[in-house]
Short mmCIF file of C-alpha atoms in Angstrom, two decimals:
data_model
loop_
_atom_site.label_atom_id
_atom_site.label_comp_id
_atom_site.label_asym_id
_atom_site.label_seq_id
_atom_site.Cartn_x
_atom_site.Cartn_y
_atom_site.Cartn_z
CA MET A 6 -20.27 -23.94 -13.11
CA SER A 7 -19.59 -25.32 -9.28
CA SER A 8 -22.85 -27.11 -7.53
CA LYS A 9 -25.61 -25.35 -5.31
CA THR A 10 -23.60 -26.47 -2.69
CA ALA A 11 -20.68 -24.98 -3.37
CA ILE A 12 -21.65 -21.48 -4.16
CA ILE A 13 -23.42 -21.37 -1.07
CA SER A 14 -20.52 -22.89 0.85
CA SER A 15 -18.39 -20.11 -0.64
CA PHE A 16 -21.05 -17.35 0.25
CA ILE A 17 -20.36 -17.98 3.69
CA GLU A 18 -17.28 -18.89 4.38
CA ALA A 19 -16.50 -15.20 2.23
CA ALA A 20 -18.74 -13.04 5.25
CA PRO A 21 -17.50 -10.27 6.43
CA PRO A 22 -17.04 -9.65 9.90
CA GLY A 23 -19.95 -9.22 12.07
CA GLU A 24 -22.14 -9.97 9.05
CA LEU A 25 -23.15 -13.93 9.12
CA SER A 26 -26.64 -13.23 9.93
CA ASN A 27 -27.85 -10.24 6.62
CA VAL A 28 -25.46 -12.56 4.22
CA VAL A 29 -27.19 -15.98 6.05
CA ALA A 30 -30.56 -14.07 6.25
CA ASP A 31 -29.90 -12.88 2.06
CA ILE A 32 -28.92 -17.33 1.64
CA LYS A 33 -32.91 -17.71 2.40
CA THR A 34 -33.69 -15.52 0.96
CA LEU A 35 -32.55 -17.20 -2.74
CA VAL A 36 -31.74 -21.16 -1.97
CA GLY A 37 -34.58 -21.08 1.38
CA ASP A 38 -34.70 -22.34 4.86
CA ASP A 39 -32.89 -25.59 5.53
CA LEU A 40 -28.92 -24.31 5.50
CA GLN A 41 -28.34 -28.13 7.66
CA SER A 42 -26.11 -29.31 4.53
CA TYR A 43 -23.65 -26.11 4.87
CA GLU A 44 -22.64 -27.54 8.21
CA PRO A 45 -19.15 -28.11 6.68
CA ALA A 46 -18.76 -24.48 5.72
CA PHE A 47 -20.59 -22.38 9.00
CA ARG A 48 -18.16 -25.25 11.16
CA LYS A 49 -15.33 -24.28 9.08
CA TYR A 50 -15.65 -20.02 9.03
CA HIS A 51 -16.13 -20.43 12.26
CA GLU A 52 -12.82 -21.64 13.16
CA GLU A 53 -11.19 -19.59 10.58
CA GLN A 54 -12.64 -16.76 12.43
CA TYR A 55 -11.76 -17.68 15.60
CA THR A 56 -15.19 -16.94 17.04
CA ALA A 57 -15.47 -17.20 21.13
CA VAL A 58 -18.75 -19.48 22.54
CA ASP A 59 -20.06 -19.94 25.93
CA VAL A 60 -18.78 -23.05 28.01
CA PRO A 61 -21.26 -24.88 28.66
CA GLY A 62 -22.05 -24.95 33.62
CA GLY A 63 -18.47 -22.42 33.09
CA SER A 64 -18.07 -18.70 33.09
CA GLY A 65 -16.68 -17.10 29.84
CA LYS A 66 -15.81 -17.99 26.71
CA VAL A 67 -13.45 -20.11 24.53
CA LEU A 68 -12.72 -19.44 20.99
CA LEU A 69 -13.58 -22.37 18.50
CA SER A 70 -10.44 -22.68 16.27
CA GLN A 71 -8.62 -25.96 14.39
CA TYR A 72 -5.93 -25.87 17.33
CA ASN A 73 -8.63 -26.94 20.36
CA SER A 74 -11.11 -28.90 17.88
CA LEU A 75 -11.69 -32.25 18.90
CA GLY A 76 -13.66 -33.68 15.67
CA SER A 77 -17.32 -34.25 15.36
CA ASN A 78 -17.37 -30.91 16.19
CA ARG A 79 -16.60 -30.95 20.15
CA TYR A 80 -13.61 -28.10 21.49
CA PHE A 81 -12.32 -28.43 24.20
CA ASP A 82 -10.89 -26.18 26.45
CA PRO A 83 -7.08 -25.86 28.28
CA THR A 84 -8.49 -22.87 30.90
CA SER A 85 -11.32 -25.01 32.15
CA GLY A 86 -10.59 -28.47 31.69
CA LYS A 87 -13.56 -29.07 29.99
CA SER A 88 -14.62 -30.31 26.58
CA PHE A 89 -17.95 -30.11 24.47
CA ALA A 90 -20.14 -30.36 21.77
CA VAL A 91 -21.29 -27.42 19.34
CA SER A 92 -23.82 -27.21 16.99
CA PHE A 93 -23.78 -25.32 13.79
CA PRO A 94 -24.76 -22.76 12.55
CA SER A 95 -26.75 -22.47 15.77
CA LEU A 96 -23.23 -21.91 17.68
CA LYS A 97 -25.57 -23.15 20.89
CA THR A 98 -23.12 -25.69 23.29
CA SER A 99 -23.76 -28.43 25.20
CA ASP A 100 -22.81 -31.45 26.98
CA ALA A 101 -20.04 -30.74 28.58
CA GLU A 102 -16.99 -33.03 29.68
CA SER A 103 -14.29 -32.72 31.84
CA HIS A 104 -11.55 -33.64 28.98
CA SER A 105 -7.56 -33.57 29.99
CA PRO A 106 -5.53 -31.86 26.67
CA ALA A 107 -3.02 -34.15 25.75
CA THR A 108 -0.36 -32.43 26.06
CA SER A 109 2.73 -31.76 29.04
CA ASN A 110 2.34 -27.72 29.35
CA LEU A 111 -0.63 -27.58 30.53
CA ASP A 112 0.70 -25.12 33.38
CA LEU A 113 2.24 -23.38 30.91
CA ILE A 114 -0.95 -22.89 28.79
CA GLN A 115 -3.38 -21.58 31.17
CA SER A 116 -0.52 -19.59 32.42
CA LEU A 117 0.17 -17.78 29.05
CA GLN A 118 -3.71 -17.65 29.61
CA THR A 119 -3.95 -15.08 32.22
CA ALA A 120 -1.33 -13.56 30.80
CA PHE A 121 -2.05 -12.49 27.86
CA SER A 122 -5.53 -12.28 29.53
CA LYS A 123 -4.52 -9.40 31.28
CA SER A 124 -1.92 -7.52 29.16
CA THR A 125 -4.35 -7.03 26.27
CA ILE A 126 -6.31 -5.36 27.81
CA GLU A 127 -4.01 -2.04 26.96
CA HIS A 128 -4.34 -2.14 23.62
CA PHE A 129 -7.35 -4.29 22.32
CA PRO A 130 -10.46 -2.67 23.59
CA SER A 131 -12.38 -5.48 23.14
CA SER A 132 -10.29 -8.89 22.65
CA THR A 133 -10.60 -12.45 23.64
CA ILE A 134 -7.38 -14.73 23.61
CA GLY A 135 -7.31 -18.69 23.14
CA VAL A 136 -4.21 -20.58 24.04
CA PHE A 137 -4.38 -24.25 22.87
CA PRO A 138 -1.43 -26.68 22.44
CA THR A 139 -1.22 -27.86 19.04
CA GLY A 140 1.86 -31.29 18.79
CA SER A 141 4.38 -30.06 21.04
CA ASP A 142 4.36 -26.16 19.90
CA ILE A 143 1.18 -23.93 21.78
CA ALA A 144 -0.57 -21.63 19.43
CA ILE A 145 -2.30 -18.32 21.25
CA LEU A 146 -4.72 -17.11 18.62
CA ILE A 147 -5.97 -13.15 20.09
CA VAL A 148 -8.97 -12.23 18.62
CA ALA A 149 -10.77 -8.59 18.20
CA ASN A 150 -13.81 -7.54 16.64
CA LYS A 151 -15.49 -4.28 16.40
CA TYR A 152 -19.32 -3.77 15.08
CA SER A 153 -20.19 -0.01 14.46
CA PRO A 154 -23.53 -0.86 11.91
CA GLN A 155 -25.47 1.76 12.40
CA ASN A 156 -22.44 3.59 10.71
CA PHE A 157 -21.85 0.68 7.64
CA TRP A 158 -18.90 -0.82 8.90
CA ASN A 159 -17.58 -3.47 11.12
CA GLY A 160 -13.87 -4.85 11.79
CA ARG A 161 -11.98 -7.62 13.42
CA TRP A 162 -7.79 -8.20 14.04
CA ARG A 163 -7.07 -12.21 13.87
CA SER A 164 -4.20 -12.93 15.57
CA THR A 165 -2.12 -16.08 15.41
CA TYR A 166 1.31 -17.14 17.31
CA ILE A 167 2.96 -20.46 17.84
CA LEU A 168 5.25 -21.13 20.57
CA SER A 169 7.40 -23.57 19.08
CA ASP A 170 9.52 -27.00 21.66
CA SER A 171 12.63 -25.24 21.39
CA GLY A 172 10.83 -21.59 22.44
CA LYS A 173 10.93 -19.88 18.52
CA LEU A 174 7.79 -17.05 18.69
CA SER A 175 6.42 -16.52 15.27
CA GLY A 176 2.59 -15.70 14.26
CA THR A 177 0.16 -14.15 11.54
CA ILE A 178 -1.46 -11.27 11.80
CA LYS A 179 -5.68 -10.81 9.94
CA VAL A 180 -7.18 -8.16 9.99
CA ASP A 181 -10.81 -7.02 8.14
CA VAL A 182 -12.06 -4.66 7.05
CA HIS A 183 -15.67 -4.19 5.85
CA TYR A 184 -17.80 -0.42 5.08
CA TYR A 185 -20.88 -0.27 3.43
CA GLU A 186 -22.38 3.21 3.48
CA ASP A 187 -23.42 4.02 -0.36
CA GLY A 188 -20.55 1.36 -1.59
CA ASN A 189 -19.11 -2.03 -0.16
CA VAL A 190 -15.21 -1.60 0.51
CA ARG A 191 -13.70 -4.34 2.12
CA MET A 192 -9.67 -4.72 2.90
CA GLN A 193 -7.89 -7.61 3.50
CA THR A 194 -4.76 -8.03 4.91
CA GLU A 195 -1.70 -10.10 6.16
CA LYS A 196 1.49 -10.16 7.80
CA GLU A 197 3.67 -12.27 8.91
CA MET B 3 -39.60 -13.25 3.88
CA SER B 4 -38.11 -10.81 2.03
CA ASP B 5 -37.76 -10.20 -1.60
CA PRO B 6 -35.07 -12.52 -3.61
CA PHE B 7 -34.10 -9.55 -5.81
CA ASP B 8 -32.62 -7.86 -2.88
CA ALA B 9 -31.89 -10.37 -1.79
CA ALA B 10 -29.57 -10.93 -4.24
CA LEU B 11 -28.07 -7.78 -4.01
CA ASP B 12 -27.50 -6.86 -0.37
CA LEU B 13 -25.25 -9.98 -0.55
CA LEU B 14 -23.66 -8.54 -2.93
CA ARG B 15 -22.56 -6.29 -0.95
CA ARG B 16 -21.52 -8.06 1.99
CA LEU B 17 -19.46 -10.18 0.09
CA PRO B 18 -16.17 -9.41 -0.75
CA PRO B 19 -16.02 -6.60 -3.26
CA SER B 20 -12.90 -8.21 -5.94
CA GLN B 21 -15.16 -11.02 -6.21
CA THR B 22 -18.49 -9.00 -7.72
CA GLN B 23 -18.11 -10.87 -11.51
CA GLN B 24 -17.76 -14.64 -9.77
CA ASN B 25 -20.45 -14.37 -6.94
CA LEU B 26 -22.72 -12.10 -9.69
CA ALA B 27 -22.32 -15.47 -12.44
CA SER B 28 -22.56 -17.18 -9.10
CA ILE B 29 -26.01 -15.84 -8.17
CA ILE B 30 -27.58 -15.62 -11.41
CA SER B 31 -26.62 -19.56 -12.32
CA ILE B 32 -28.99 -20.27 -8.34
CA ALA B 33 -31.97 -17.69 -9.36
CA PRO B 34 -31.67 -17.84 -12.92
CA ASN B 35 -34.43 -15.52 -12.74
CA LEU B 36 -32.96 -12.66 -11.07
CA GLU B 37 -29.82 -12.74 -14.44
CA ASP B 38 -32.14 -9.76 -16.24
CA ASP B 39 -32.34 -7.90 -13.68
CA LEU B 40 -28.96 -7.82 -11.75
CA LEU B 41 -27.56 -7.73 -14.76
CA SER B 42 -28.61 -4.62 -15.36
CA SER B 43 -28.43 -3.18 -11.86
CA VAL B 44 -25.25 -4.65 -10.72
CA ASP B 45 -22.26 -1.94 -11.49
CA VAL B 46 -18.92 -4.76 -12.23
CA GLY B 47 -15.20 -4.22 -13.50
CA LEU B 48 -15.88 -3.19 -17.44
CA ALA B 49 -14.63 -5.37 -19.89
CA VAL B 50 -12.47 -3.84 -22.69
CA LYS B 51 -13.20 -4.91 -26.86
CA ARG B 52 -10.79 -4.23 -29.39
CA CYS B 53 -13.72 -3.61 -32.32
CA PRO B 54 -12.36 -4.20 -35.62
CA LYS B 55 -12.82 -1.59 -37.72
CA SER B 56 -11.39 1.57 -35.84
CA GLY B 57 -8.59 -1.08 -34.63
CA ARG B 58 -9.56 0.91 -31.04
CA ASP B 59 -10.77 0.13 -28.33
CA TYR B 60 -14.08 0.22 -26.24
CA LEU B 61 -15.69 -0.67 -22.99
CA CYS B 62 -18.43 -2.95 -23.07
CA CYS B 63 -21.23 -2.88 -20.38
CA ASP B 64 -25.66 -3.47 -20.61
CA TYR B 65 -25.91 -0.23 -22.55
CA ASN B 66 -23.79 -1.20 -25.30
CA ARG B 67 -24.85 -4.28 -25.63
CA ASP B 68 -27.04 -7.64 -27.44
CA GLY B 69 -27.00 -10.45 -26.60
CA THR B 70 -22.99 -11.29 -27.21
CA SER B 71 -23.04 -8.99 -29.02
CA TYR B 72 -21.11 -5.08 -27.93
CA ARG B 73 -21.41 -1.84 -29.96
CA SER B 74 -18.63 -0.18 -30.57
CA PRO B 75 -19.19 3.75 -30.52
CA TRP B 76 -16.73 4.12 -33.08
CA SER B 77 -17.65 2.75 -34.93
CA ASN B 78 -21.15 2.11 -35.00
CA ASP B 79 -21.44 -1.46 -35.76
CA PHE B 80 -21.76 -4.70 -33.46
CA ASP B 81 -19.14 -6.97 -32.76
CA PRO B 82 -20.37 -9.63 -33.70
CA PRO B 83 -23.10 -8.21 -36.88
CA ILE B 84 -26.41 -8.97 -35.16
CA ASP B 85 -30.21 -9.04 -37.21
CA LEU B 86 -30.96 -5.77 -39.62
CA ASP B 87 -34.67 -6.03 -37.46
CA ASP B 88 -33.26 -5.42 -34.73
CA ALA B 89 -30.30 -2.70 -35.60
CA ALA B 90 -32.55 -0.73 -36.41
CA ASP B 91 -34.17 0.06 -32.83
CA LEU B 92 -30.98 -0.52 -31.10
CA VAL B 93 -27.43 1.18 -33.18
CA PRO B 94 -27.92 5.58 -33.17
CA ARG B 95 -28.64 7.32 -36.12
CA GLY B 96 -29.50 11.64 -36.39
CA LYS B 97 -29.49 13.68 -32.90
CA ILE B 98 -28.63 10.97 -31.30
CA ARG B 99 -24.78 9.51 -33.01
CA ARG B 100 -24.19 12.80 -34.03
CA MET B 101 -23.71 14.05 -29.35
CA GLU B 102 -22.73 10.23 -29.24
CA GLU B 103 -20.01 11.03 -31.61
CA GLU B 104 -18.49 14.37 -29.58
CA LEU B 105 -19.56 13.21 -26.58
CA ASN B 106 -16.44 10.74 -27.53
CA LYS B 107 -14.30 12.45 -28.54
CA SER B 108 -14.31 14.81 -26.10
CA ILE B 109 -14.18 12.16 -22.47
CA ASP B 110 -11.46 10.86 -24.86
CA VAL B 111 -9.25 14.06 -24.53
CA TYR B 112 -11.26 14.03 -21.05
CA ARG B 113 -9.50 11.04 -19.88
CA GLU B 114 -5.84 12.08 -21.53
CA LEU B 115 -5.67 14.27 -19.11
CA TYR B 116 -6.58 12.60 -15.88
CA TYR B 117 -5.89 9.37 -16.08
CA GLU B 118 -2.65 9.24 -18.72
CA GLY B 119 -3.56 6.36 -20.57
CA GLY B 120 -6.38 3.08 -20.12
CA VAL B 121 -9.99 3.51 -21.86
CA SER B 122 -12.84 5.51 -22.38
CA SER B 123 -16.38 5.42 -24.47
CA ALA B 124 -19.88 6.37 -23.47
CA TYR B 125 -23.12 5.36 -24.82
CA LEU B 126 -26.52 7.82 -25.49
CA TRP B 127 -29.91 6.61 -26.23
CA GLN B 128 -33.46 7.74 -26.86
CA LEU B 129 -36.02 7.64 -24.01
CA ASP B 130 -39.72 9.13 -23.95
CA GLU B 131 -39.60 12.61 -22.59
CA GLY B 132 -35.31 13.19 -23.08
CA PHE B 133 -32.32 11.00 -23.70
CA ALA B 134 -29.91 8.59 -21.20
CA GLY B 135 -26.08 8.34 -21.43
CA VAL B 136 -23.63 5.87 -19.72
CA VAL B 137 -20.00 7.56 -20.39
CA LEU B 138 -17.34 4.93 -18.34
CA VAL B 139 -13.90 5.06 -17.81
CA LYS B 140 -11.42 2.05 -17.29
CA LYS B 141 -7.74 1.77 -15.64
CA SER B 142 -5.79 -0.81 -14.82
CA SER B 143 -1.58 -0.52 -14.34
CA GLY B 144 0.08 -3.51 -12.70
CA GLY B 145 3.23 -5.12 -11.32
CA ALA B 146 4.20 -5.52 -7.59
CA GLY B 147 1.42 -3.48 -6.78
CA LYS B 148 -1.70 -3.97 -8.51
CA GLY B 149 -4.39 -1.26 -9.39
CA GLY B 150 -7.90 -0.72 -11.30
CA TRP B 151 -10.39 2.11 -11.69
CA ASP B 152 -13.49 1.12 -13.41
CA SER B 153 -16.12 4.33 -13.44
CA ILE B 154 -19.33 5.02 -14.95
CA ASN B 155 -22.24 7.57 -15.22
CA VAL B 156 -25.29 7.18 -15.29
CA PHE B 157 -27.33 9.92 -17.21
CA GLU B 158 -30.96 11.57 -17.54
CA ILE B 159 -31.52 13.94 -19.69
CA ILE B 160 -34.71 16.49 -20.11
CA GLU B 161 -34.59 19.41 -22.25
CA ALA B 162 -36.92 22.00 -21.00
CA THR B 163 -39.78 23.16 -23.43
CA SER B 164 -37.21 26.74 -24.10
CA LYS B 165 -34.39 24.25 -24.80
CA ARG B 166 -32.70 26.95 -22.80
CA SER B 167 -31.73 25.11 -20.00
CA ALA B 168 -32.10 21.07 -19.48
CA HIS B 169 -32.24 18.94 -15.91
CA TYR B 170 -29.20 16.41 -15.46
CA LYS B 171 -29.17 13.65 -13.71
CA LEU B 172 -25.77 11.33 -12.45
CA THR B 173 -24.82 8.74 -11.21
CA SER B 174 -21.57 7.38 -11.00
CA THR B 175 -20.13 4.52 -9.53
CA VAL B 176 -16.34 3.96 -8.61
CA ILE B 177 -15.17 0.74 -8.90
CA LEU B 178 -11.95 0.73 -7.10
CA ASP B 179 -9.08 -2.36 -6.91
CA LEU B 180 -5.70 -1.78 -5.42
CA GLY B 181 -3.57 -4.50 -4.11
CA LEU B 182 0.02 -4.90 -2.34
CA ARG B 183 2.20 -7.50 -1.58
CA ASN B 184 5.81 -7.86 -0.09
CA ASP B 185 8.55 -7.95 2.26
CA ALA B 186 7.21 -4.62 4.31
CA VAL B 187 3.20 -5.24 4.60
CA GLY B 188 2.89 -8.63 3.70
CA GLY B 189 -0.93 -9.26 1.75
CA LEU B 190 -2.32 -6.59 1.35
CA GLU B 191 -5.88 -6.07 -0.21
CA LEU B 192 -8.36 -3.42 -0.87
CA ALA B 193 -11.00 -3.40 -2.90
CA GLY B 194 -14.54 -1.69 -2.95
CA ASN B 195 -17.14 0.80 -4.98
CA LEU B 196 -18.44 3.78 -4.59
CA THR B 197 -21.34 5.28 -5.97
CA ARG B 198 -23.26 8.86 -6.07
CA GLN B 199 -25.77 10.86 -8.12
CA GLU B 200 -26.10 14.66 -8.61
CA GLU B 201 -28.91 16.35 -10.02
CA LEU B 202 -28.08 19.38 -11.24
CA ASP B 203 -30.18 22.47 -13.92
CA GLN B 204 -28.00 23.44 -17.14
CA PRO B 205 -28.10 25.68 -19.38
CA LEU B 206 -28.02 25.18 -23.36
CA ALA B 207 -26.52 27.28 -25.42
CA GLY B 208 -27.32 28.19 -28.96
CA LEU B 209 -30.09 28.02 -30.94
CA ARG B 210 -29.57 25.38 -33.98
CA ASP B 211 -30.16 21.80 -32.93
CA ALA B 212 -25.89 21.55 -33.88
CA GLU B 213 -25.24 24.07 -30.72
CA ILE B 214 -27.47 22.56 -28.56
CA GLU B 215 -25.76 19.23 -28.95
CA SER B 216 -22.26 21.47 -28.37
CA SER B 217 -24.09 22.24 -25.10
CA HIS B 218 -25.36 20.07 -24.12
CA VAL B 219 -22.00 17.46 -24.46
CA ALA B 220 -20.89 20.17 -23.08
CA ASN B 221 -22.87 19.51 -20.03
CA MET B 222 -22.20 16.44 -19.34
CA GLY B 223 -18.02 16.56 -19.77
CA ARG B 224 -18.22 19.28 -17.02
CA MET B 225 -20.35 17.44 -14.35
CA VAL B 226 -18.31 13.76 -15.52
CA GLU B 227 -15.53 15.75 -14.69
CA ALA B 228 -16.49 17.50 -10.96
CA MET B 229 -18.07 14.56 -10.29
CA GLU B 230 -15.18 11.56 -11.17
CA THR B 231 -13.00 14.53 -8.96
CA ARG B 232 -14.82 14.14 -5.71
CA LEU B 233 -15.31 10.45 -6.28
CA ARG B 234 -11.35 10.48 -6.78
CA ASN B 235 -10.73 12.83 -3.41
CA LEU B 236 -13.37 10.57 -1.66
CA LEU B 237 -12.03 7.05 -2.11
CA GLN B 238 -8.98 8.09 -1.11
CA GLU B 239 -10.41 9.55 2.63
CA VAL B 240 -12.58 7.14 2.91
CA TYR B 241 -10.35 3.61 1.91
CA PHE B 242 -7.85 5.24 3.50
CA GLY B 243 -8.66 7.12 6.12
CA LYS B 244 -12.01 4.80 7.53
CA ALA B 245 -9.85 1.77 7.13
CA LYS B 246 -7.56 3.23 9.09
CA ASP B 247 -10.16 4.56 11.09
CA VAL B 248 -11.16 1.07 11.82
CA VAL B 249 -8.12 -0.99 12.10
CA GLY B 250 -7.01 1.74 15.27
CA ASP B 251 -10.74 1.10 16.59
CA LEU B 252 -9.52 -2.73 16.95
CA ARG B 253 -6.09 -2.20 18.53
CA SER B 254 -4.57 1.38 19.44
CA ILE B 255 -1.07 1.62 19.39
CA ARG B 256 -0.69 3.20 22.50
CA LEU B 257 -2.10 1.51 25.52
CA LEU B 258 -4.71 1.68 26.42
CA SER B 259 -4.15 3.54 30.09
CA GLU B 260 -2.16 6.02 29.35
CA ALA B 261 -5.37 7.40 26.79
CA ASP B 262 -7.77 6.62 29.44
CA GLN B 263 -5.49 8.74 31.62
CA GLU B 264 -4.60 11.36 29.50
CA ARG B 265 -9.33 11.46 29.29
CA ARG B 266 -9.54 11.36 32.64
CA SER B 267 -7.03 15.07 33.50
CA HIS B 268 -7.91 17.15 30.32
CA LYS B 269 -12.30 16.24 32.22
CA GLU B 270 -10.16 17.65 35.39
CA VAL B 271 -9.03 20.92 33.66
CA ILE B 272 -11.78 21.37 31.52
CA SER B 273 -14.68 21.23 35.25
CA LYS B 274 -12.05 23.09 36.44
CA MET B 275 -11.95 25.96 33.59
CA GLY B 276 -15.96 25.90 33.58
CA GLY B 277 -15.88 26.13 37.88
CA ALA B 278 -13.89 29.20 36.83
CA THR B 279 -14.72 33.04 37.35
CA ILE B 280 -14.42 35.55 34.92
#
């Protein structure tokens, strides 16, 4: 049987879209209020689910992902040229500094960000885009959430595209839907 | 601070239903005092065991369990065998056992008609007032598209003092697990459970005990058939219909500006019609 930390961490990572706070409240009732030891689980959840946070001292939101992580809970945003700290589980952002990502594609990244933000409005009622350098490639991330807890359902769409140096584009789309009126139904799909 | 039991139930309703069994075991390991309450209130996929006496398969649930032993509905014995004193309380006899045998036979026929395969079992037990029971059916299929259906129908029955009718309360849960992995779709996992309830007064035919017992079995069988059909249709609507709706809300297939344009011209037409005098 796994350790308590492993068990609680797996619960955090499996939380359905829009219901992390409910899962956390349940965990607190079962094992107490101290959640600091589960910080890695929270970080993993937010990086995998492309959670959007406010850029401190700036406007707009930026996604948290493995692609824009600088380690030690710091992330960067190519659009505003800043890096900042995020604390888990509260998701408060702070300590903004100016940051130039080590990539030759900065212009391309910024224009992709603007272009995508305009075009996704045609298909996504509400979404957040992130374009980040990853090695010599560029990662394009789209996350769209729709929460309707009063109707007992929540959903999340995550697209991850990698534009390689040679101009090749590949990606994965993941959709996670949870419906829980008088029951518990979960659909998780992944398409390349 | 809310009650730990409620928190555990809420947690199980939010975590992926395909992992309910493991999550239940995990929660019990971190909160062992909740074990008995959780095991008796949470529906998990049913386990199949083979009855050594009759050679037939039967389903295991909390209602035919004593410790780690399970009672076979075909032979009415516990496997592995339990203490004779405990057996006196837990093994049904007389009227309850007769109805249980008849119920198992009818559900067997029902199962073959609707499921063409699978395993079914039914267990009954005496209550202070009336009696209670559970009808279980399980079917799995494998291959590139795998699936599993587990249905748990729990009954509570109280006979009227006149013995001309009885009040039946049925709570049914279906646990459905679907998975598909191929090139066209990628990977799809759709799992969940739905619970519905029904309460009904049904007549009891006959005056002798045997006739009344047969009436009960027929009434219960009818209710299970109606409920499972209802749940099967609901599952189709909810699993596929609802999931498709939510995906459509996340990302539309057509251009949103076009949809907006259409909505606005509809509104215009309607308001013009409303202004016209007839």
